Short mmCIF file of C-alpha atoms in Angstrom, two decimals:
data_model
loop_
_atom_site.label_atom_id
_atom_site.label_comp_id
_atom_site.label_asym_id
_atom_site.label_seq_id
_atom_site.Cartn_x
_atom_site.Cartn_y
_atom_site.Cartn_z
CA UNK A 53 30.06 2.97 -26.13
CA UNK A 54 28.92 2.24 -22.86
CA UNK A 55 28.64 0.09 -20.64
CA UNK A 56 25.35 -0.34 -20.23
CA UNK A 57 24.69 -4.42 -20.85
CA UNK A 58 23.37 -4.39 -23.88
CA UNK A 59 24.02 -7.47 -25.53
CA UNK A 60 20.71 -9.56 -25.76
CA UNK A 61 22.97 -13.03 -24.51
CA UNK A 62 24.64 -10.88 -21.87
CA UNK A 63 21.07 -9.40 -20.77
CA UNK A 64 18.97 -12.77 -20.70
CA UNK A 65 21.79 -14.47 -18.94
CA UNK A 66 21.48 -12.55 -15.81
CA UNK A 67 17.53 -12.14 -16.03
CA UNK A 68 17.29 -15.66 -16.68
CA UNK A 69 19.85 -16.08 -12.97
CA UNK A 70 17.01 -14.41 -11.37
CA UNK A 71 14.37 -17.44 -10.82
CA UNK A 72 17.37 -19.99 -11.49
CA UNK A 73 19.17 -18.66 -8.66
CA UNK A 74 16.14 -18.92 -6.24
CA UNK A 75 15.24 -22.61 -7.10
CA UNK A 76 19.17 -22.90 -5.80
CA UNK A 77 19.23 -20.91 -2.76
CA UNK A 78 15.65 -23.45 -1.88
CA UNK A 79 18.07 -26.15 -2.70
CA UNK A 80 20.52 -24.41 -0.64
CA UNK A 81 17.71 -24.13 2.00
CA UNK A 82 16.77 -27.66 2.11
CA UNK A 83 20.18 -28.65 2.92
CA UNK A 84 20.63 -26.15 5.61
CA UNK A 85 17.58 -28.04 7.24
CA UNK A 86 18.62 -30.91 7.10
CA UNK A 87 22.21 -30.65 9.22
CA UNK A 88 19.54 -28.87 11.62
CA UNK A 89 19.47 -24.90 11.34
CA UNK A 90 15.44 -23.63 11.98
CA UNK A 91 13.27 -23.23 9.20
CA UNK A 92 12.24 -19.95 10.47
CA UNK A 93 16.49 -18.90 10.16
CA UNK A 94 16.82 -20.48 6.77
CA UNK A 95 14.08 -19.06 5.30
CA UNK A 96 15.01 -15.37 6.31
CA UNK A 97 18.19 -16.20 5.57
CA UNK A 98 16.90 -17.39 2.52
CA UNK A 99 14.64 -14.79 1.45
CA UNK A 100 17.64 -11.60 2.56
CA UNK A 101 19.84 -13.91 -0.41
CA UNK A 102 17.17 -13.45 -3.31
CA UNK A 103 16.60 -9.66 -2.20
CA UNK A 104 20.41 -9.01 -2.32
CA UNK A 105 20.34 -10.65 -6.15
CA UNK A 106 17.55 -9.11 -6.98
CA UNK A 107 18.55 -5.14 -6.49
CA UNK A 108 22.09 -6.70 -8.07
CA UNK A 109 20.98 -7.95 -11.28
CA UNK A 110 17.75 -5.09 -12.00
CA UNK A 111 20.38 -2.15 -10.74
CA UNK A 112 23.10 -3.51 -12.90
CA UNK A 113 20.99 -3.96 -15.86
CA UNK A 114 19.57 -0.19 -15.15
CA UNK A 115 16.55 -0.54 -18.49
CA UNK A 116 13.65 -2.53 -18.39
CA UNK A 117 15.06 -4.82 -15.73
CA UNK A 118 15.41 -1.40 -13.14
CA UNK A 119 12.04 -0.19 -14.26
CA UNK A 120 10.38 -3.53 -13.67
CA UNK A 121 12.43 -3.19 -10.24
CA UNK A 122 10.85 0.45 -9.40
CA UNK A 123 7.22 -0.93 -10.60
CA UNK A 124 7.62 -3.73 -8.13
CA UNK A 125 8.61 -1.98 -5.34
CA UNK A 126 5.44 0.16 -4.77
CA UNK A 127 3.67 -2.98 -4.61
CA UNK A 128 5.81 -4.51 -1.98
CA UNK A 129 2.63 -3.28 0.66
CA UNK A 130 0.47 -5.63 -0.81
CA UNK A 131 2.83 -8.67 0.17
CA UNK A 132 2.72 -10.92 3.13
CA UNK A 133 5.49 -9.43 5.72
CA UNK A 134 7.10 -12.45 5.79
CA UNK A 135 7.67 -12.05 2.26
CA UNK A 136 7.84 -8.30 1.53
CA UNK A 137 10.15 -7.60 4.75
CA UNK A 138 13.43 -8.98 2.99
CA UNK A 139 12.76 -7.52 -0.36
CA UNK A 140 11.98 -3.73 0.85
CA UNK A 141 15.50 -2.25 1.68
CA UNK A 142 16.53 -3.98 -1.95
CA UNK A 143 13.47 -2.61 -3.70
CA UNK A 144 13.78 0.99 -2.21
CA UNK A 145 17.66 1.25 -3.22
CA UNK A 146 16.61 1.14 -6.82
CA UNK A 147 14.45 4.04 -5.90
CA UNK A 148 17.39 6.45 -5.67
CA UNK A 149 20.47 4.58 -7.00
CA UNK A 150 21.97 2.28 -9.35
CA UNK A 151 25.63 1.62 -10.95
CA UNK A 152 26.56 4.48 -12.48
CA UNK A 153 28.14 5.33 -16.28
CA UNK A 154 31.30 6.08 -16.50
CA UNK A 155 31.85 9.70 -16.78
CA UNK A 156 33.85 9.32 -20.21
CA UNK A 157 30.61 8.38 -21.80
CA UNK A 158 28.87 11.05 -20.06
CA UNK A 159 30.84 13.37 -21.32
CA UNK A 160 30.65 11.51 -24.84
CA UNK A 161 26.42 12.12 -24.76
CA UNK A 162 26.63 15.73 -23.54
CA UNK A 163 29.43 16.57 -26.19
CA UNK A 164 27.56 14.98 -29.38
CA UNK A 165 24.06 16.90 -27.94
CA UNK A 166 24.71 20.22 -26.70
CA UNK A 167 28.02 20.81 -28.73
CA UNK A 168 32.10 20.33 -28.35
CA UNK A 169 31.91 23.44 -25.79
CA UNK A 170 29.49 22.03 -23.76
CA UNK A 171 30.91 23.18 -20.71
CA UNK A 172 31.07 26.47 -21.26
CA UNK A 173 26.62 26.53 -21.04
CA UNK A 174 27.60 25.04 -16.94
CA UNK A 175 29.37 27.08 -14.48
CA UNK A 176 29.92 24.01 -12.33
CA UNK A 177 29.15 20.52 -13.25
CA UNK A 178 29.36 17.24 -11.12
CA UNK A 179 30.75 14.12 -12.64
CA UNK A 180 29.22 11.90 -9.91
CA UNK A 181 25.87 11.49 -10.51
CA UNK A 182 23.52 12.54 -8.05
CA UNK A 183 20.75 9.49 -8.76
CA UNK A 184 20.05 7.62 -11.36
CA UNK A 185 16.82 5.59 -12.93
CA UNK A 186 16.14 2.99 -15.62
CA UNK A 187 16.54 4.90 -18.69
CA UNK A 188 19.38 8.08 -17.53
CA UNK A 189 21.33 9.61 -14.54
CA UNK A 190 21.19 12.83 -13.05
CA UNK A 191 23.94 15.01 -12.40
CA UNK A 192 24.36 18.66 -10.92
CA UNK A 193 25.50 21.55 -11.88
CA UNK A 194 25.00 25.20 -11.94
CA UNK A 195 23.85 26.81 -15.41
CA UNK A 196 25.94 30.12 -17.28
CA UNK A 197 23.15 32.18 -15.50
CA UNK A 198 23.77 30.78 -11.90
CA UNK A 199 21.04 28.25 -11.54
CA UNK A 200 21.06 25.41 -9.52
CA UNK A 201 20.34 22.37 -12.19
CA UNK A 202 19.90 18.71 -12.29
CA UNK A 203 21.27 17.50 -15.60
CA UNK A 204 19.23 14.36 -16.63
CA UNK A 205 21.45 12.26 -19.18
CA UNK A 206 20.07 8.94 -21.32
CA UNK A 207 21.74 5.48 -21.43
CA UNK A 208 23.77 5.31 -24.54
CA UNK A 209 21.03 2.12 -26.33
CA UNK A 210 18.28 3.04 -23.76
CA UNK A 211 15.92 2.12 -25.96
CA UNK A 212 16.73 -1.20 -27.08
CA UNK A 213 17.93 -2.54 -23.40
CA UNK A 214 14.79 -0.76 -22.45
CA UNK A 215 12.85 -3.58 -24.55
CA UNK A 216 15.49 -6.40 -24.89
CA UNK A 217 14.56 -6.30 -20.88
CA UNK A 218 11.04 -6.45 -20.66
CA UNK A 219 10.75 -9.04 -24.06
CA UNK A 220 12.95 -11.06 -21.69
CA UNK A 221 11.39 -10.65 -18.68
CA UNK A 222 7.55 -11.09 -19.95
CA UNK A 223 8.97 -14.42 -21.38
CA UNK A 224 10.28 -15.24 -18.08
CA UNK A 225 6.51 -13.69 -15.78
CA UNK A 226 5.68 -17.18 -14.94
CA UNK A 227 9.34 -18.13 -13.40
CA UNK A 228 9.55 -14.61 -11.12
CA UNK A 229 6.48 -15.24 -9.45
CA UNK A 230 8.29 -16.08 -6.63
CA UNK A 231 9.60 -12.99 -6.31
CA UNK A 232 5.74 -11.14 -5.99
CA UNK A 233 3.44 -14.03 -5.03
CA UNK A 234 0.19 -13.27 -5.38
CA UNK A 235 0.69 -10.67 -8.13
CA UNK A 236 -0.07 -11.15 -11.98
CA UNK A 237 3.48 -10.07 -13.47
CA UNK A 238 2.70 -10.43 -17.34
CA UNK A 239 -0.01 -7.26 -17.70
CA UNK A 240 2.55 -4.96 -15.73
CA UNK A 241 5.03 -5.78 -17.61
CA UNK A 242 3.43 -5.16 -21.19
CA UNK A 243 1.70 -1.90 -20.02
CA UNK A 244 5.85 -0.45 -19.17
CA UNK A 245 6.36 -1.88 -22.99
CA UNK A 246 3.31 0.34 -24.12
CA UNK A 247 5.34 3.69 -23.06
CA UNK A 248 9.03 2.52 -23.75
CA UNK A 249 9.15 5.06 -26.84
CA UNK A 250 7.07 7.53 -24.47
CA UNK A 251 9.62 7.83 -21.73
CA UNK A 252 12.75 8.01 -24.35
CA UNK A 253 11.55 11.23 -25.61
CA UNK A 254 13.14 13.70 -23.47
CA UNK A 255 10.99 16.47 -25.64
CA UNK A 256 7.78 14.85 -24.79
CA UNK A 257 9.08 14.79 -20.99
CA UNK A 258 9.99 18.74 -21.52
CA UNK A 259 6.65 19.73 -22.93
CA UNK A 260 4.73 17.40 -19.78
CA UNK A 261 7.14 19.48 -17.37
CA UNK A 262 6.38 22.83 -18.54
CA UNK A 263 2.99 22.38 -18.39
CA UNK A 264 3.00 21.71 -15.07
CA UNK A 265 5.76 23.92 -13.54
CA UNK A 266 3.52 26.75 -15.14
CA UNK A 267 0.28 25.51 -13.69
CA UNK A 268 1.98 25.01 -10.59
CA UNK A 269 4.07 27.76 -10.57
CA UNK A 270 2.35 29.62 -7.55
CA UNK A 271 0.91 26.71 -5.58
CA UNK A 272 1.54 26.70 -1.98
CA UNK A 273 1.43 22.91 -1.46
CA UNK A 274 3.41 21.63 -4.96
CA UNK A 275 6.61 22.59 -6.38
CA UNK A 276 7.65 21.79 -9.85
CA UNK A 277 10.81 22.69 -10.98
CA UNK A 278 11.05 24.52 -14.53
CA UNK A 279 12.68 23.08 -17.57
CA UNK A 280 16.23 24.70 -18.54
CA UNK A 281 17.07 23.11 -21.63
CA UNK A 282 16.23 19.80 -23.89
CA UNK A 283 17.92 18.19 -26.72
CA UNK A 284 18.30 14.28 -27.52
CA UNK A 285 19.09 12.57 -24.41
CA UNK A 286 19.56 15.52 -22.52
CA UNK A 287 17.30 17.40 -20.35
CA UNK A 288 18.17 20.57 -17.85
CA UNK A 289 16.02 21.55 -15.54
CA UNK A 290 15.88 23.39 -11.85
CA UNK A 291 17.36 21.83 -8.98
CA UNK A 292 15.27 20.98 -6.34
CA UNK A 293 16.74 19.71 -2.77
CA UNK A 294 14.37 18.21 -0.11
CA UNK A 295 13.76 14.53 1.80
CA UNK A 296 13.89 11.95 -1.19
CA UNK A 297 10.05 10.26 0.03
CA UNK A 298 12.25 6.63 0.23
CA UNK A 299 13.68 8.46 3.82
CA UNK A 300 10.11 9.90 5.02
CA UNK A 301 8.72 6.63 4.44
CA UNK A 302 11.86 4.55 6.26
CA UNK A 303 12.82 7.44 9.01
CA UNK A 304 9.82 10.16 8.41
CA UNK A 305 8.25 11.56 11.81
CA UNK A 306 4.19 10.85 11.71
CA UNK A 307 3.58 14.77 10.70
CA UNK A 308 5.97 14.32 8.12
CA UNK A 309 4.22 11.39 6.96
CA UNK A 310 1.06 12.49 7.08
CA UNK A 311 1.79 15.80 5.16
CA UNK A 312 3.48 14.07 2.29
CA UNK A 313 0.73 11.76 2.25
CA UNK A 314 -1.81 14.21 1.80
CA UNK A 315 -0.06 16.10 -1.49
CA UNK A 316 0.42 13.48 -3.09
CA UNK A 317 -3.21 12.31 -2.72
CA UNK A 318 -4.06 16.29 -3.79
CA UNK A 319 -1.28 16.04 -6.61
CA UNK A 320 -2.60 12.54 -8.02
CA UNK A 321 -6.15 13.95 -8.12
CA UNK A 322 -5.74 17.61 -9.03
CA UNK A 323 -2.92 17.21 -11.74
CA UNK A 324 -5.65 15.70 -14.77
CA UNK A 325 -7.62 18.34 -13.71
CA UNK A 326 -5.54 21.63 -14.11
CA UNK A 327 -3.21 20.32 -16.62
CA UNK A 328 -4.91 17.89 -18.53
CA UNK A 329 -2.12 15.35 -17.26
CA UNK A 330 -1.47 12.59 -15.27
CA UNK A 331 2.07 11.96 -13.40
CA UNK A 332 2.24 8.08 -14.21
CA UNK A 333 5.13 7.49 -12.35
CA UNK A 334 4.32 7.34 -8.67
CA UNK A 335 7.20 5.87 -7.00
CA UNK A 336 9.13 7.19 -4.19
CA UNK A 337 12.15 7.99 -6.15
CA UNK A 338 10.15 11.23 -8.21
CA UNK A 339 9.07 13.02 -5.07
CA UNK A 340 10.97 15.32 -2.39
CA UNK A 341 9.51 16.97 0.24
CA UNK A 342 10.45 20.46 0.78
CA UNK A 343 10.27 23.13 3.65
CA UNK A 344 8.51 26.37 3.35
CA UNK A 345 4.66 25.33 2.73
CA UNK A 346 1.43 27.66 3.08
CA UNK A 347 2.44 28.13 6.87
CA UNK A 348 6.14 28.54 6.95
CA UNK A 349 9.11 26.92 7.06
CA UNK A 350 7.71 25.01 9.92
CA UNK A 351 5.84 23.76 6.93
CA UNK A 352 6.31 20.86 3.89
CA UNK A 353 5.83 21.03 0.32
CA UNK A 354 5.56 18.08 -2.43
CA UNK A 355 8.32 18.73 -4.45
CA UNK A 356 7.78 16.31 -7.63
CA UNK A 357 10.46 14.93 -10.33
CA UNK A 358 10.70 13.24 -13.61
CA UNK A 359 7.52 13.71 -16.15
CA UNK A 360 8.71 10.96 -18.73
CA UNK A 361 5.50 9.03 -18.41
CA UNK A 362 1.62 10.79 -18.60
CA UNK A 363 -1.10 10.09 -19.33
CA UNK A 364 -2.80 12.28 -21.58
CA UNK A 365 -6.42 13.16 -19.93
CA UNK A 366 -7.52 16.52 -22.14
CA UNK A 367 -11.02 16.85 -19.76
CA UNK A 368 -9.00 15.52 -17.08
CA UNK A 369 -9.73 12.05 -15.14
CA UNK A 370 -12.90 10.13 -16.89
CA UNK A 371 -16.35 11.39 -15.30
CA UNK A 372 -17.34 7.49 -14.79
CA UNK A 373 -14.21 7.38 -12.16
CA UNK A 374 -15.94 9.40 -9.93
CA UNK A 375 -19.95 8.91 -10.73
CA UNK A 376 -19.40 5.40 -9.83
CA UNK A 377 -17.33 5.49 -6.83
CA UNK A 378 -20.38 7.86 -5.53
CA UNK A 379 -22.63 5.80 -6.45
CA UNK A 380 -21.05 3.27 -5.00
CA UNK A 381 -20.50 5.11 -1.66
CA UNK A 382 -24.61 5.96 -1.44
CA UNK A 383 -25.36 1.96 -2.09
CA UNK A 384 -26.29 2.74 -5.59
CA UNK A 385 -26.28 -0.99 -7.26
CA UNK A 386 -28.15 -1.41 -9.58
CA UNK A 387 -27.03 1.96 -11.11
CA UNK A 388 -22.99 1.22 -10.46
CA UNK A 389 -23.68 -1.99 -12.41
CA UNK A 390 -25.15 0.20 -15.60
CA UNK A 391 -22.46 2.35 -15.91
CA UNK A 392 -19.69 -0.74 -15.26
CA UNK A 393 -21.55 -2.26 -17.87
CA UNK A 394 -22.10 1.01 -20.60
CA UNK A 395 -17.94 1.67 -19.79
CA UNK A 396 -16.94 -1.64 -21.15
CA UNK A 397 -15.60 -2.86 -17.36
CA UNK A 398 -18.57 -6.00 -17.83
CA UNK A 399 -18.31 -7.37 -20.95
CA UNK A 400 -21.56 -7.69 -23.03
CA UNK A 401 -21.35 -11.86 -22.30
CA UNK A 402 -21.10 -11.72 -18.65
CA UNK A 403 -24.23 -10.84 -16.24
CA UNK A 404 -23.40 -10.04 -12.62
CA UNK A 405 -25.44 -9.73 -9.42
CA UNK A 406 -25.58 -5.81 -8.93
CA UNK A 407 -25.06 -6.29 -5.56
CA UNK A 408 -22.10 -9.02 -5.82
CA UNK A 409 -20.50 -6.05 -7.76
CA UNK A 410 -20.99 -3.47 -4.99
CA UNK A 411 -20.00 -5.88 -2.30
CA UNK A 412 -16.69 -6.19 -4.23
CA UNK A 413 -16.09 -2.73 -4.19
CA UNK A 414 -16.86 -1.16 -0.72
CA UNK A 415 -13.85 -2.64 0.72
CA UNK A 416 -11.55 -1.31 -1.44
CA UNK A 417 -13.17 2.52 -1.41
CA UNK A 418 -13.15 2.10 2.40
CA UNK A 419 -10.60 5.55 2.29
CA UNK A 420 -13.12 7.46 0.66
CA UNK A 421 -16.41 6.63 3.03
CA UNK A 422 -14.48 8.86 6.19
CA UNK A 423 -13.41 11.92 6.79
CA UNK A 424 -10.00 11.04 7.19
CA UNK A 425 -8.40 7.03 6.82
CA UNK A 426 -5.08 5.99 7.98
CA UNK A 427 -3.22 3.98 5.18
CA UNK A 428 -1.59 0.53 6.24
CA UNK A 429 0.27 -2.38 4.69
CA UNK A 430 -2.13 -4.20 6.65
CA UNK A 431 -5.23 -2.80 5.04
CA UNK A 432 -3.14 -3.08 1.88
CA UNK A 433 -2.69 -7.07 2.34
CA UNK A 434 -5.83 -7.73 3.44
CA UNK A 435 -7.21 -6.01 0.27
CA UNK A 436 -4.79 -8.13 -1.64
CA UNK A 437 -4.86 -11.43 0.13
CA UNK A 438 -9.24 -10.65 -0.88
CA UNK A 439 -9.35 -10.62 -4.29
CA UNK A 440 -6.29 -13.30 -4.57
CA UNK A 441 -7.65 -16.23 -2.90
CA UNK A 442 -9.02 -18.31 -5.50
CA UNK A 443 -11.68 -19.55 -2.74
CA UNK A 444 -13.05 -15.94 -2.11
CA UNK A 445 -15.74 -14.83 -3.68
CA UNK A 446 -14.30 -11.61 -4.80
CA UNK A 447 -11.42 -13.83 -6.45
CA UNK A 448 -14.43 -15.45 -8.67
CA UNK A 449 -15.78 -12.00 -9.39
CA UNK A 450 -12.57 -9.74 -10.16
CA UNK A 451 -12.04 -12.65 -13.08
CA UNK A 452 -15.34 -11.72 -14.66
CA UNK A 453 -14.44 -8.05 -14.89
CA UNK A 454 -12.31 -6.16 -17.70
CA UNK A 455 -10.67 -3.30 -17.50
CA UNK A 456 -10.86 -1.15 -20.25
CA UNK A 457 -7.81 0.01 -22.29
CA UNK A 458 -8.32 3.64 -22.02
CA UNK A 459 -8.48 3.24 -17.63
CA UNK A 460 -5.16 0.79 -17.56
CA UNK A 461 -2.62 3.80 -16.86
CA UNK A 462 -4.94 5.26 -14.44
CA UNK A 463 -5.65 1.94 -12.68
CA UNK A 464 -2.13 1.11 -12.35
CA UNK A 465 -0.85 4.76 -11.38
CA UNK A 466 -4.36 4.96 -8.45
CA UNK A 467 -2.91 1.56 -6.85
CA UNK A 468 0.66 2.52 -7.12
CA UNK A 469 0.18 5.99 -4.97
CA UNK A 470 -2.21 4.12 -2.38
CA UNK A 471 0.80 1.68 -2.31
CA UNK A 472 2.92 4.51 -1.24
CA UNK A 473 0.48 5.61 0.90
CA UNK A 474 1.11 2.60 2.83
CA UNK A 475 4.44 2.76 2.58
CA UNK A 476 4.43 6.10 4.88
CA UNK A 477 1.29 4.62 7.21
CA UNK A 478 -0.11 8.59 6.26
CA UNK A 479 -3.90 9.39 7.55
CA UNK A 480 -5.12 11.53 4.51
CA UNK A 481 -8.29 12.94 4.27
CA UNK A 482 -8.92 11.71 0.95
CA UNK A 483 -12.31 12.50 0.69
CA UNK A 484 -11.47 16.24 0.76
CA UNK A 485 -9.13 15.63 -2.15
CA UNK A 486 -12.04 13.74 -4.11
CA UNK A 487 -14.35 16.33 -3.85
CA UNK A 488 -12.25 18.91 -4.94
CA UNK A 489 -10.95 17.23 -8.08
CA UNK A 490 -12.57 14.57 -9.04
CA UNK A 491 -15.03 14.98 -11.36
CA UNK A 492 -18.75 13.46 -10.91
CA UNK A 493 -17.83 12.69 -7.06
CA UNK A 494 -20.13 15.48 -6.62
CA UNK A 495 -23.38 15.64 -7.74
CA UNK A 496 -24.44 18.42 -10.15
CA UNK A 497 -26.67 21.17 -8.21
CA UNK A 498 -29.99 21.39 -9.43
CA UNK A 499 -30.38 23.68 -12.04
CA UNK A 500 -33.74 25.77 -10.98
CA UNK A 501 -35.31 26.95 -13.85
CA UNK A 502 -37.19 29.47 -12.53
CA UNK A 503 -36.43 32.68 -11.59
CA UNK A 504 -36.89 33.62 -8.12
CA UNK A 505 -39.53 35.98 -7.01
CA UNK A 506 -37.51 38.82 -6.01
CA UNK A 507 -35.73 39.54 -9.18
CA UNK A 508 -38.72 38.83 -11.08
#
């Protein structure tokens, strides 16, 4: 037994302290006020208090409460500064860290699933984890044939804190609001729901990792490291070392920043189409950056971690991704509303201006209309701060459109990496990504159905 909280009073209790404790510390505000202290002092004051709890109760909780925490924090460049300042040293710890399980009970999960001896398979093996996420920890060692490996162990009751959390934290979307204004809490949270049983199944994870360490297995730019062994709650693979993306993006020098930016703009768009995948979880925490890339060690690699959660795309990223945003680019509205509609993102009751439609969107392409476009939170905000004002007309317009089941993973995993993109304030040339992977972003070449004279 662990002890991982997994008792559904325990677990409510302290999700429940989350929005009760920041109606206190306003309470706790007030009064601060009042005796005289600035508003301005109280309220960072104020705001550094609910951060603190925050990365307290998700880290201790590790599950559904720490995944909801990692979801969040990729988001955090959408915010007002004034809010998102306080919470991003919080959100980023649960990038790369949380309480850790006591090594008893490690041992206990690697005994009862790779066997009594299971330290004779491990030359060396570290009882302090190295990092650890919402569902496992990692921990290194060196493998019987003197490989470097990260040992990847599962929560004893993963599963059911994994849900117990999120049940409890959907019920309580309304009340955490404060805690992402401006962001509608409820859909996230039911989409992590969809792939709880997903991301448990360390075999699933194995088979998405081997696919791509073999696809990637000679690539200049992307390093994926190769699966060892899997069992139950266990999974072996290479070690990797490198810059955890959490430090480019808080102490990373501009080329640094750029460079990361760029692969993982070439990784998000390239993976669907050479393995038939999709990496759905972009945050910092899963990526390294590594020297040694196509020009030397002078150079950087992406280096990129944990395949729990895909998204199957056999033909790779839906053709109607990129036909519309090139359409849309060339001023094509009329013909970006026909598609919208044929795709199922205008329902059949709803008729939109064409034009309303394309106005909507040619903000939020902006990246893709240059040759090259330098990422901000402030570009992120304003983008936000558009379509959430109830009083702008893109607020009354996003409202009318849907979002189709089959795009919701892809949706959510596209904003999260552009939310790390400006995170590290990279200029990517995005477009030269699109073109190269995405399919339809390109027209077809004519097909000329004659033969030409000279071979006639």
């Amino acid at each position: 037994m662990s002890d991982l909280p997994r008792k559904a009073v325990t677990r409510t209790a302290k999700l429940a302290a989350l929005p009760l404790g920041i109606a206190g510390r306003a309470t706790w505000g007030f009064g601060k006020r009042i005796v005289g202290e600035s508003a301005e002092l109280v309220g960072r004051e104020l705001q550094q208090r609910t951060a603190d709890q925050l990365f307290k109760v998700l880290g201790e909780l590790k599950g559904g409460a720490m995944k909801f925490g990692q979801a969040l924090s990729v988001f955090e460049s959408a915010l007002p500064e004034e809010v998102a300042g306080p919470y991003r040293a919080a959100l980023t710890k649960l990038q790369e860290a949380a309480p850790p399980m006591p090594t008893r009970t490690v041992h206990g999960v690697l005994a009862e699933r790779l066997g009594e001896d299971w330290q004779e398979l491990f030359l060396e093996f570290e009882d302090k984890p190295a990092a650890a996420a919402s569902i496992g920890q990692v921990h290194r060692g060196v493998w019987h044939d003197g490989r470097e490996v990260a040992v990847k162990v599962q929560y004893p009751g993963a599963g059911e804190a994994l849900l117990s959390d999120l049940n409890q934290l959907s019920r309580f979307s309304r009340l955490l609001g404060p805690l992402i204004p401006g962001m509608d809490i409820k859909p996230l949270i039911t989409e992590l729901k969809d792939r709880v049983s997903e991301e448990l199944d360390y075999g699933l994870e194995a088979q998405a990792q081997r696919s791509h360490a073999e696809e990637f297995s000679q690539d200049p730019d992307v390093l994926v490291p190769q699966v060892v062994h899997q069992s139950d709650q266990v999974l072996v693979t290479e070690w990797i070392d490198g810059i955890p993306l959490s430090e480019i993006i808080s102490d990373g020098t501009p080329e640094q920043r750029d460079r990361a930016g760029q692969l993982l703009a070439r990784f998000l768009f390239s993976g669907p189409a050479r393995t038939g995948l999709l990496h759905a979880d972009p945050h910092p925490g899963n990526f390294r950056l590594l020297p040694g890339g196509p020009d030397g060690e002078d150079d950087w690699r992406l280096g990129v971690l944990d395949f729990g959660t895909v998204d199957r795309l056999p033909g790779g990223l839906p053709d109607t991704i990129g036909e519309s945003l090139r359409m849309t680019l060339d001023g094509e509205a009329e013909s970006v509303y026909e598609l919208l509609c044929a795709e199922g993102f205008v329902r059949e009751t709803i008729e939109l201006d064409p034009d309303a439609v394309l106005d909507y969107l040619l903000p939020i392409i902006e990246p893709a209309q240059v040759e090259e476009f330098t990422f901000t939170r402030g570009w992120m905000r304003s983008q936000a701060a558009r379509v959430a004002d109830p009083r702008s007309p893109a607020y009354q317009l996003g409202k009318q459109l849907n979002l189709p089941p089959s795009y919701l993973l892809i949706h959510r995993v596209t904003l999260s990496t552009i939310g790390v993109l400006c995170q590290l304030g990279a200029t990517v040339r995005l477009r030269e990504e699109l073109e190269e992977w995405l399919p339809g972003f390109l027209p077809e070449d004519p097909v000329d159905d004659e033969m030409p004279a000279a071979e006639a």
